[in-house]
């Protein structure tokens, strides 16, 4: 399998990100908790070079809790502030404000010493497509927050959402693209649905996922599809799933594509269980 993104979009998004990053103090970087390595854009460390950093492990509701703990520690050890959240349900969101302030403590103290009292921390959300940026911004900003108007000079044309007296958030997130030098990254992003299924082979994809689940989360896979005791190959497993889920074409032929789509959907919506696809080294 080979994965690629569209270079035109990438260039535009990167330029936007470079412009916006000049205006902010802290980058709130969203990662998908199921793939905290593959959903991280390596360029961001360079882009956000002199900025404060906060890593959000989003979609934590879909990820393996023990693995999420390991990833939290991993990124903390690398010097990031880390919060795990479920932006869809708002879980963990209340910890974000505190983490932003904690991460920017140095700046706040510096400002205070210089007698600058009313300059809020400016934050920007960034992440790859589909990681939950819009959902997160809505959840974090909440209903009570008012959008501040354009600020002449410094932030012309930009909309800032006032979170509280100390924190303002840029309303448009920075879009980053993942790096596909390693094909595992492409595969993992395809598993979670970050790459549209039309451009990839859903059957092949599901066989790859079944192979991974057999090795790493066999009990969950077995339970979900009432798999027999004997060892099945990924192909036999898909065939079994097609049978128990009545995936048949009109002539009675097995509909593998439909079974494959069921497996992908079940996995992406967490029905197979809370699964993390990669662990820290
Ligand atoms: P983006 O701006 O980064 O591109 O992502 P967006 O917020 O559009 O979110 C992408 C999908 O991920 C949405 O689902 C959203 O509901 C879902 N999502 C975001 N945060 C979480 C989370 O913490 N947990 C879970 N389980 N899902 C999350 P969608 O299928 O596009 O739409 P819908 O399911 O909301 O209808």
mmCIF file with all atom_site columns, C-alpha atoms in Angstrom, residues 107-234:
data_model
loop_
_atom_site.group_PDB
_atom_site.id
_atom_site.type_symbol
_atom_site.label_atom_id
_atom_site.label_alt_id
_atom_site.label_comp_id
_atom_site.label_asym_id
_atom_site.label_entity_id
_atom_site.label_seq_id
_atom_site.pdbx_PDB_ins_code
_atom_site.Cartn_x
_atom_site.Cartn_y
_atom_site.Cartn_z
_atom_site.occupancy
_atom_site.B_iso_or_equiv
_atom_site.pdbx_formal_charge
_atom_site.auth_seq_id
_atom_site.auth_comp_id
_atom_site.auth_asym_id
_atom_site.auth_atom_id
_atom_site.pdbx_PDB_model_num
ATOM 1   C CA . UNK A 1 107 ? 6.242   34.432  29.974 1.00 0.00 ? 107 UNK A CA 1
ATOM 2   C CA . UNK A 1 108 ? 3.657   35.552  32.518 1.00 0.00 ? 108 UNK A CA 1
ATOM 3   C CA . UNK A 1 109 ? 6.352   36.165  35.104 1.00 0.00 ? 109 UNK A CA 1
ATOM 4   C CA . UNK A 1 110 ? 8.534   37.983  32.613 1.00 0.00 ? 110 UNK A CA 1
ATOM 5   C CA . UNK A 1 111 ? 5.599   40.238  31.664 1.00 0.00 ? 111 UNK A CA 1
ATOM 6   C CA . UNK A 1 112 ? 4.796   40.903  35.307 1.00 0.00 ? 112 UNK A CA 1
ATOM 7   C CA . UNK A 1 113 ? 8.390   41.916  36.050 1.00 0.00 ? 113 UNK A CA 1
ATOM 8   C CA . UNK A 1 114 ? 8.261   44.335  33.143 1.00 0.00 ? 114 UNK A CA 1
ATOM 9   C CA . UNK A 1 115 ? 5.031   45.788  34.458 1.00 0.00 ? 115 UNK A CA 1
ATOM 10  C CA . UNK A 1 116 ? 2.960   44.357  31.588 1.00 0.00 ? 116 UNK A CA 1
ATOM 11  C CA . UNK A 1 117 ? -0.250  43.308  33.267 1.00 0.00 ? 117 UNK A CA 1
ATOM 12  C CA . UNK A 1 118 ? -2.982  42.826  30.726 1.00 0.00 ? 118 UNK A CA 1
ATOM 13  C CA . UNK A 1 119 ? -1.366  40.920  27.924 1.00 0.00 ? 119 UNK A CA 1
ATOM 14  C CA . UNK A 1 120 ? -3.077  37.574  27.557 1.00 0.00 ? 120 UNK A CA 1
ATOM 15  C CA . UNK A 1 121 ? -1.370  34.409  26.427 1.00 0.00 ? 121 UNK A CA 1
ATOM 16  C CA . UNK A 1 122 ? -2.113  33.771  22.771 1.00 0.00 ? 122 UNK A CA 1
ATOM 17  C CA . UNK A 1 123 ? -2.613  30.175  21.756 1.00 0.00 ? 123 UNK A CA 1
ATOM 18  C CA . UNK A 1 124 ? -3.086  28.359  18.478 1.00 0.00 ? 124 UNK A CA 1
ATOM 19  C CA . UNK A 1 125 ? -4.381  24.863  17.923 1.00 0.00 ? 125 UNK A CA 1
ATOM 20  C CA . UNK A 1 126 ? -2.506  22.788  15.353 1.00 0.00 ? 126 UNK A CA 1
ATOM 21  C CA . UNK A 1 127 ? -2.713  19.263  14.053 1.00 0.00 ? 127 UNK A CA 1
ATOM 22  C CA . UNK A 1 128 ? -3.176  17.006  11.060 1.00 0.00 ? 128 UNK A CA 1
ATOM 23  C CA . UNK A 1 129 ? -6.575  16.758  9.320  1.00 0.00 ? 129 UNK A CA 1
ATOM 24  C CA . UNK A 1 130 ? -9.321  14.934  11.225 1.00 0.00 ? 130 UNK A CA 1
ATOM 25  C CA . UNK A 1 131 ? -7.482  14.878  14.554 1.00 0.00 ? 131 UNK A CA 1
ATOM 26  C CA . UNK A 1 132 ? -10.344 16.872  16.114 1.00 0.00 ? 132 UNK A CA 1
ATOM 27  C CA . UNK A 1 133 ? -9.143  20.480  15.903 1.00 0.00 ? 133 UNK A CA 1
ATOM 28  C CA . UNK A 1 134 ? -12.567 22.056  15.267 1.00 0.00 ? 134 UNK A CA 1
ATOM 29  C CA . UNK A 1 135 ? -14.252 19.863  17.853 1.00 0.00 ? 135 UNK A CA 1
ATOM 30  C CA . UNK A 1 136 ? -11.572 20.780  20.359 1.00 0.00 ? 136 UNK A CA 1
ATOM 31  C CA . UNK A 1 137 ? -11.815 24.524  19.672 1.00 0.00 ? 137 UNK A CA 1
ATOM 32  C CA . UNK A 1 138 ? -15.599 24.403  20.114 1.00 0.00 ? 138 UNK A CA 1
ATOM 33  C CA . UNK A 1 139 ? -15.348 22.416  23.287 1.00 0.00 ? 139 UNK A CA 1
ATOM 34  C CA . UNK A 1 140 ? -12.519 24.496  24.753 1.00 0.00 ? 140 UNK A CA 1
ATOM 35  C CA . UNK A 1 141 ? -13.971 27.851  23.790 1.00 0.00 ? 141 UNK A CA 1
ATOM 36  C CA . UNK A 1 142 ? -17.432 26.865  25.000 1.00 0.00 ? 142 UNK A CA 1
ATOM 37  C CA . UNK A 1 143 ? -20.492 29.001  24.608 1.00 0.00 ? 143 UNK A CA 1
ATOM 38  C CA . UNK A 1 144 ? -19.647 31.636  27.167 1.00 0.00 ? 144 UNK A CA 1
ATOM 39  C CA . UNK A 1 145 ? -16.634 32.880  25.267 1.00 0.00 ? 145 UNK A CA 1
ATOM 40  C CA . UNK A 1 146 ? -16.809 35.980  23.171 1.00 0.00 ? 146 UNK A CA 1
ATOM 41  C CA . UNK A 1 147 ? -14.862 36.497  20.030 1.00 0.00 ? 147 UNK A CA 1
ATOM 42  C CA . UNK A 1 148 ? -12.647 39.523  20.186 1.00 0.00 ? 148 UNK A CA 1
ATOM 43  C CA . UNK A 1 149 ? -12.489 41.749  17.143 1.00 0.00 ? 149 UNK A CA 1
ATOM 44  C CA . UNK A 1 150 ? -9.484  42.403  14.997 1.00 0.00 ? 150 UNK A CA 1
ATOM 45  C CA . UNK A 1 151 ? -6.674  44.050  16.814 1.00 0.00 ? 151 UNK A CA 1
ATOM 46  C CA . UNK A 1 152 ? -5.151  46.750  14.658 1.00 0.00 ? 152 UNK A CA 1
ATOM 47  C CA . UNK A 1 153 ? -1.578  46.207  13.639 1.00 0.00 ? 153 UNK A CA 1
ATOM 48  C CA . UNK A 1 154 ? -0.588  43.030  15.330 1.00 0.00 ? 154 UNK A CA 1
ATOM 49  C CA . UNK A 1 155 ? -3.412  40.652  14.508 1.00 0.00 ? 155 UNK A CA 1
ATOM 50  C CA . UNK A 1 156 ? -5.060  42.161  11.480 1.00 0.00 ? 156 UNK A CA 1
ATOM 51  C CA . UNK A 1 157 ? -7.764  39.948  10.047 1.00 0.00 ? 157 UNK A CA 1
ATOM 52  C CA . UNK A 1 158 ? -7.471  37.357  12.772 1.00 0.00 ? 158 UNK A CA 1
ATOM 53  C CA . UNK A 1 159 ? -10.223 36.318  15.115 1.00 0.00 ? 159 UNK A CA 1
ATOM 54  C CA . UNK A 1 160 ? -9.329  35.609  18.703 1.00 0.00 ? 160 UNK A CA 1
ATOM 55  C CA . UNK A 1 161 ? -11.544 33.784  21.138 1.00 0.00 ? 161 UNK A CA 1
ATOM 56  C CA . UNK A 1 162 ? -11.248 35.054  24.673 1.00 0.00 ? 162 UNK A CA 1
ATOM 57  C CA . UNK A 1 163 ? -11.090 32.016  26.946 1.00 0.00 ? 163 UNK A CA 1
ATOM 58  C CA . UNK A 1 164 ? -10.569 34.067  30.123 1.00 0.00 ? 164 UNK A CA 1
ATOM 59  C CA . UNK A 1 165 ? -8.679  37.184  31.073 1.00 0.00 ? 165 UNK A CA 1
ATOM 60  C CA . UNK A 1 166 ? -5.354  35.399  30.665 1.00 0.00 ? 166 UNK A CA 1
ATOM 61  C CA . UNK A 1 167 ? -5.831  33.254  27.559 1.00 0.00 ? 167 UNK A CA 1
ATOM 62  C CA . UNK A 1 168 ? -6.883  33.961  23.980 1.00 0.00 ? 168 UNK A CA 1
ATOM 63  C CA . UNK A 1 169 ? -7.181  31.361  21.248 1.00 0.00 ? 169 UNK A CA 1
ATOM 64  C CA . UNK A 1 170 ? -6.842  31.894  17.512 1.00 0.00 ? 170 UNK A CA 1
ATOM 65  C CA . UNK A 1 171 ? -10.116 30.677  16.020 1.00 0.00 ? 171 UNK A CA 1
ATOM 66  C CA . UNK A 1 172 ? -8.528  29.006  12.988 1.00 0.00 ? 172 UNK A CA 1
ATOM 67  C CA . UNK A 1 173 ? -6.317  26.027  13.661 1.00 0.00 ? 173 UNK A CA 1
ATOM 68  C CA . UNK A 1 174 ? -3.029  25.374  11.952 1.00 0.00 ? 174 UNK A CA 1
ATOM 69  C CA . UNK A 1 175 ? -3.230  22.398  9.618  1.00 0.00 ? 175 UNK A CA 1
ATOM 70  C CA . UNK A 1 176 ? -0.229  20.160  9.444  1.00 0.00 ? 176 UNK A CA 1
ATOM 71  C CA . UNK A 1 177 ? 0.444   17.192  7.230  1.00 0.00 ? 177 UNK A CA 1
ATOM 72  C CA . UNK A 1 178 ? 1.856   13.925  8.450  1.00 0.00 ? 178 UNK A CA 1
ATOM 73  C CA . UNK A 1 179 ? 5.086   12.619  7.013  1.00 0.00 ? 179 UNK A CA 1
ATOM 74  C CA . UNK A 1 180 ? 4.844   9.383   5.087  1.00 0.00 ? 180 UNK A CA 1
ATOM 75  C CA . UNK A 1 181 ? 8.481   8.480   4.797  1.00 0.00 ? 181 UNK A CA 1
ATOM 76  C CA . UNK A 1 182 ? 7.659   5.521   6.961  1.00 0.00 ? 182 UNK A CA 1
ATOM 77  C CA . UNK A 1 183 ? 4.780   3.559   5.415  1.00 0.00 ? 183 UNK A CA 1
ATOM 78  C CA . UNK A 1 184 ? 3.607   2.389   8.842  1.00 0.00 ? 184 UNK A CA 1
ATOM 79  C CA . UNK A 1 185 ? 2.584   5.986   9.444  1.00 0.00 ? 185 UNK A CA 1
ATOM 80  C CA . UNK A 1 186 ? 0.409   5.878   6.318  1.00 0.00 ? 186 UNK A CA 1
ATOM 81  C CA . UNK A 1 187 ? -1.091  2.567   7.331  1.00 0.00 ? 187 UNK A CA 1
ATOM 82  C CA . UNK A 1 188 ? -1.918  3.726   10.859 1.00 0.00 ? 188 UNK A CA 1
ATOM 83  C CA . UNK A 1 189 ? -3.513  6.929   9.586  1.00 0.00 ? 189 UNK A CA 1
ATOM 84  C CA . UNK A 1 190 ? -5.544  4.908   7.112  1.00 0.00 ? 190 UNK A CA 1
ATOM 85  C CA . UNK A 1 191 ? -6.683  2.626   9.963  1.00 0.00 ? 191 UNK A CA 1
ATOM 86  C CA . UNK A 1 192 ? -8.056  5.560   11.950 1.00 0.00 ? 192 UNK A CA 1
ATOM 87  C CA . UNK A 1 193 ? -9.744  7.013   8.852  1.00 0.00 ? 193 UNK A CA 1
ATOM 88  C CA . UNK A 1 194 ? -7.503  10.023  8.320  1.00 0.00 ? 194 UNK A CA 1
ATOM 89  C CA . UNK A 1 195 ? -6.979  9.028   4.706  1.00 0.00 ? 195 UNK A CA 1
ATOM 90  C CA . UNK A 1 196 ? -10.143 8.680   2.685  1.00 0.00 ? 196 UNK A CA 1
ATOM 91  C CA . UNK A 1 197 ? -11.065 5.090   1.942  1.00 0.00 ? 197 UNK A CA 1
ATOM 92  C CA . UNK A 1 198 ? -11.818 5.798   -1.721 1.00 0.00 ? 198 UNK A CA 1
ATOM 93  C CA . UNK A 1 199 ? -8.140  6.170   -2.432 1.00 0.00 ? 199 UNK A CA 1
ATOM 94  C CA . UNK A 1 200 ? -7.173  3.021   -0.624 1.00 0.00 ? 200 UNK A CA 1
ATOM 95  C CA . UNK A 1 201 ? -8.182  -0.572  -0.864 1.00 0.00 ? 201 UNK A CA 1
ATOM 96  C CA . UNK A 1 202 ? -10.569 -1.193  2.003  1.00 0.00 ? 202 UNK A CA 1
ATOM 97  C CA . UNK A 1 203 ? -10.229 -4.958  1.844  1.00 0.00 ? 203 UNK A CA 1
ATOM 98  C CA . UNK A 1 204 ? -6.449  -4.903  1.997  1.00 0.00 ? 204 UNK A CA 1
ATOM 99  C CA . UNK A 1 205 ? -6.634  -2.295  4.728  1.00 0.00 ? 205 UNK A CA 1
ATOM 100 C CA . UNK A 1 206 ? -8.954  -4.408  6.857  1.00 0.00 ? 206 UNK A CA 1
ATOM 101 C CA . UNK A 1 207 ? -6.707  -7.461  6.440  1.00 0.00 ? 207 UNK A CA 1
ATOM 102 C CA . UNK A 1 208 ? -3.795  -5.386  7.720  1.00 0.00 ? 208 UNK A CA 1
ATOM 103 C CA . UNK A 1 209 ? -5.880  -4.222  10.671 1.00 0.00 ? 209 UNK A CA 1
ATOM 104 C CA . UNK A 1 210 ? -7.058  -7.760  11.448 1.00 0.00 ? 210 UNK A CA 1
ATOM 105 C CA . UNK A 1 211 ? -3.420  -8.905  11.393 1.00 0.00 ? 211 UNK A CA 1
ATOM 106 C CA . UNK A 1 212 ? -2.489  -6.163  13.880 1.00 0.00 ? 212 UNK A CA 1
ATOM 107 C CA . UNK A 1 213 ? -5.457  -6.892  16.144 1.00 0.00 ? 213 UNK A CA 1
ATOM 108 C CA . UNK A 1 214 ? -4.697  -10.614 16.140 1.00 0.00 ? 214 UNK A CA 1
ATOM 109 C CA . UNK A 1 215 ? -1.212  -9.881  17.386 1.00 0.00 ? 215 UNK A CA 1
ATOM 110 C CA . UNK A 1 216 ? -2.002  -7.090  19.824 1.00 0.00 ? 216 UNK A CA 1
ATOM 111 C CA . UNK A 1 217 ? -5.649  -7.198  20.912 1.00 0.00 ? 217 UNK A CA 1
ATOM 112 C CA . UNK A 1 218 ? -6.749  -10.791 20.115 1.00 0.00 ? 218 UNK A CA 1
ATOM 113 C CA . UNK A 1 219 ? -9.377  -11.019 22.874 1.00 0.00 ? 219 UNK A CA 1
ATOM 114 C CA . UNK A 1 220 ? -11.255 -7.911  21.699 1.00 0.00 ? 220 UNK A CA 1
ATOM 115 C CA . UNK A 1 221 ? -11.310 -9.119  18.096 1.00 0.00 ? 221 UNK A CA 1
ATOM 116 C CA . UNK A 1 222 ? -12.500 -12.563 19.133 1.00 0.00 ? 222 UNK A CA 1
ATOM 117 C CA . UNK A 1 223 ? -15.223 -11.163 21.343 1.00 0.00 ? 223 UNK A CA 1
ATOM 118 C CA . UNK A 1 224 ? -16.532 -8.692  18.770 1.00 0.00 ? 224 UNK A CA 1
ATOM 119 C CA . UNK A 1 225 ? -16.906 -11.243 15.967 1.00 0.00 ? 225 UNK A CA 1
ATOM 120 C CA . UNK A 1 226 ? -17.400 -14.465 17.928 1.00 0.00 ? 226 UNK A CA 1
ATOM 121 C CA . UNK A 1 227 ? -14.276 -15.956 16.409 1.00 0.00 ? 227 UNK A CA 1
ATOM 122 C CA . UNK A 1 228 ? -13.720 -19.691 16.877 1.00 0.00 ? 228 UNK A CA 1
ATOM 123 C CA . UNK A 1 229 ? -11.002 -21.099 19.141 1.00 0.00 ? 229 UNK A CA 1
ATOM 124 C CA . UNK A 1 230 ? -8.816  -22.311 16.292 1.00 0.00 ? 230 UNK A CA 1
ATOM 125 C CA . UNK A 1 231 ? -6.261  -20.017 14.751 1.00 0.00 ? 231 UNK A CA 1
ATOM 126 C CA . UNK A 1 232 ? -7.504  -18.270 11.589 1.00 0.00 ? 232 UNK A CA 1
ATOM 127 C CA . UNK A 1 233 ? -5.501  -16.341 9.038  1.00 0.00 ? 233 UNK A CA 1
ATOM 128 C CA . UNK A 1 234 ? -6.560  -12.699 8.460  1.00 0.00 ? 234 UNK A CA 1
#
